[in-house]
Amino acid sequence: MKDKKRSRVTLQQVAEHAGVSRATASLIVRGSSKISEKTRKKVLESMRELGYVYDRVAANLRSQRSSTVGLIITDIANPFFSELLIGVHQELEKEGYTVLLGTTFDSDAKQDRLLSTMLEHRVGGVILCPVSDSSKETIDRIKQWDIPIIHAVRELSEVNCDYVGIDYKIGAQMAVGHLIRKGHRRIAFLGGSSESSAWQERKRGYCTALKQAGLDIDESLFIENAVTREGGKASLQQALRHSNPPTAAFCFNDLVAFGVMQGIKDMGLTPGKDMAVVGFDDVQEASISTPSLTTVSSFARLIGQHAADLLHQRIVNINRERQRIILQPELVVRGSS
Amino acid sequence: MKDKKRSRVTLQQVAEHAGVSRATASLIVRGSSKISEKTRKKVLESMRELGYVYDRVAANLRSQRSSTVGLIITDIANPFFSELLIGVHQELEKEGYTVLLGTTFDSDAKQDRLLSTMLEHRVGGVILCPVSDSSKETIDRIKQWDIPIIHAVRELSEVNCDYVGIDYKIGAQMAVGHLIRKGHRRIAFLGGSSESSAWQERKRGYCTALKQAGLDIDESLFIENAVTREGGKASLQQALRHSNPPTAAFCFNDLVAFGVMQGIKDMGLTPGKDMAVVGFDDVQEASISTPSLTTVSSFARLIGQHAADLLHQRIVNINRERQRIILQPELVVRGSS
DNA sequence: CTGAAAGCGCTTACAG
DNA sequence: CTGAAAGCGCTTACAG
């Protein structure tokens, strides 16, 4: 038996209780300064007595505004995204937004559904970390999208949007350059999907580093796989079946690197000794793993803050110039290389 | 210059375009079966042509329903909560809910604000992981709360709510019992706040284990601190200043344990050798840290799934009997003890 | 299936 | 400051 819920106290009822008009009560909840302190107090008192709760949904509907914002990430289990999420929340809460969160797990279909859901909920804008192989349909949809959207972490090259990410190319170049200086000549690039801009840019950095050292590029050392621990482990196993196996691994990110290190250990070998491993992101566990992980810091929280800030700016002024923020990565050398 | 946005296509416009009544169009978006296949197709075609987007906010306002649900956690940077979040999302998306996420960082004021925000956004219900020292005001508020609320992870004993958590007492008892069997007699309990039910239950388990072994309890070995790596490190340092220092540490959770292990390393000692460390939660990094961490598995994802399920049930039937789900923990022995 | 009306809880705009 | 009216985009209920 579904009970009819005790219905909400309305602004109307508050106004009646306080003996003012609905318009006045409305001005007060919105913090207008045009109301005398005396009436303001009286009305606020009535609200407290009646247990009034402002109905932001109704207000937004009427005024065609929005107080929510969507955040779509690919994997909440990746600490990189937890950090990014914290950054986004920090910034947006300041501005009074509430965040609708969605996770795609890198599925295009899921991403599509989430974009729809966000629209249906009238979000004021969306921060999107696109899945690596976004379909043409999705991209077309985003192009026609008429509410503010900011891309973060990965960029869809066909779409002209605000974007914030880091310079993956330079990061990869630093990581691979480091391995070369350590004497490695056969360096695998493990994990990730070649569909994503983040992968392509890392590859460019990888290639630049090899060219600068006068080394040839062996494409058979690029082994794509899921961006997870499991994917890392699997890609390592594949790398070791190579007729001329690599002596070092540059991993798509730290999560992949942890899987790779686990795989190395599983074979009775020692990461950092029998095989060098470098990650990407510098998540917190990178410093506490065994061995500690050499990696490239990608400032997830900062990316989140910037994305939130760009979104807010875009909501305030839909026509402002397009902005791209590219943060500079840093190499953190530890025990695994 | 704020541009007036291109306004939404309304159901009215769709109806006109398809040559049907608004009522019919409304029935179709809601998936009624009372409409002939022919008209249904025609209307869906019009929607596609016009780029119609269902306005769930308006629909919810009119029908006094809600398609959102609030989730309030204490710390998204803790992998335990990331896992819980995944569980919640998995369950609730099946039912078509969208999740509003809030993080309290264990601040009562923040929690209070988040509860208000959720109410103002007309959520259909809330899953709350209460902060450890929720104020009396907050508790009173929750008691009078008239929308479904599920408590997870921590329980406010004064509030009669659905709850899902694990049996912390048994978990702690297993962990401490393990340390005793390893020969430890002075075991510190590090991190967490004695205000929280999760802490109190762990303490009870700790005490039971000692009593069973015929050992005395030394309250000076209970060292409270923040539930973070930093808090863990600080509590370890305090423990080592003890005139009769402990030889083992039972940590409030894995995060604290990582900090404790870091602290041990910083002193030039080796965790697992010079001092045994046991955590709680079994987050993913527990298996890859150095040394790998002995810990108690607390099934975060499962907790999230159960909480979501309880909430859904409660929304469907506000009067159903109160339910408490207590999962049984498991001890995972690794290198740190 | 249609059509006209009312209403969810708010904001807006305007005359007083 | 008030009061009356209209409207945001839907759903509901009802007579036909």
Coordinates of C-alpha atoms (C1' of nucleotides) in Angstrom, one line a residue, chain A residues 8-11 22 26 29-30 52-68 121-122, chain B residues 55-62 64-65 119-123, chain C residues 8-12, chain D residues 6-9:
Chain A
R8 CA 5.7 19.6 1.3
V9 CA 5.2 23.0 3.0
T10 CA 4.8 25.5 0.2
L11 CA 6.0 29.1 0.0
R22 CA 3.9 35.1 -1.8
S26 CA 9.9 34.4 -2.8
V29 CA 14.2 32.9 -0.1
R30 CA 16.3 34.2 -2.9
Y52 CA 9.8 24.8 5.0
V53 CA 12.1 23.4 2.4
Y54 CA 12.9 25.4 -0.7
D55 CA 11.9 23.5 -3.8
R56 CA 14.8 24.1 -6.1
V57 CA 13.3 21.9 -8.8
A58 CA 10.2 24.0 -9.1
A59 CA 12.2 27.2 -9.0
N60 CA 14.5 26.0 -11.7
L61 CA 11.7 24.9 -13.9
R62 CA 10.0 28.2 -13.7
S63 CA 13.1 30.4 -14.1
Q64 CA 14.7 28.1 -16.7
R65 CA 17.9 27.8 -14.7
S66 CA 19.6 24.8 -13.3
S67 CA 21.5 24.1 -10.1
T68 CA 22.9 20.8 -11.1
H121 CA 17.4 16.1 -15.7
R122 CA 18.0 19.6 -17.0
Chain B
D55 CA 11.8 16.8 -19.2
R56 CA 12.0 14.6 -16.2
V57 CA 12.1 17.5 -13.8
A58 CA 8.8 18.9 -15.0
A59 CA 7.3 15.4 -14.9
N60 CA 8.5 14.7 -11.4
L61 CA 7.2 18.0 -10.2
R62 CA 3.8 17.3 -11.5
Q64 CA 5.2 14.2 -7.1
R65 CA 7.7 11.5 -7.9
L119 CA 16.0 17.7 0.1
E120 CA 15.8 20.9 -1.9
H121 CA 16.5 18.8 -5.0
R122 CA 13.6 16.5 -4.3
V123 CA 15.5 13.3 -4.0
Chain C
dC8 C1' 2.9 20.5 -9.1
dG9 C1' 5.7 24.9 -6.5
dC10 C1' 7.9 28.1 -7.8
dT11 C1' 9.3 33.0 -10.5
dT12 C1' 8.2 36.9 -13.3
Chain D
dA6 C1' 0.5 34.0 -16.2
dG7 C1' 3.7 30.4 -17.1
dC8 C1' 7.9 26.7 -16.7
dG9 C1' 6.7 21.4 -19.0

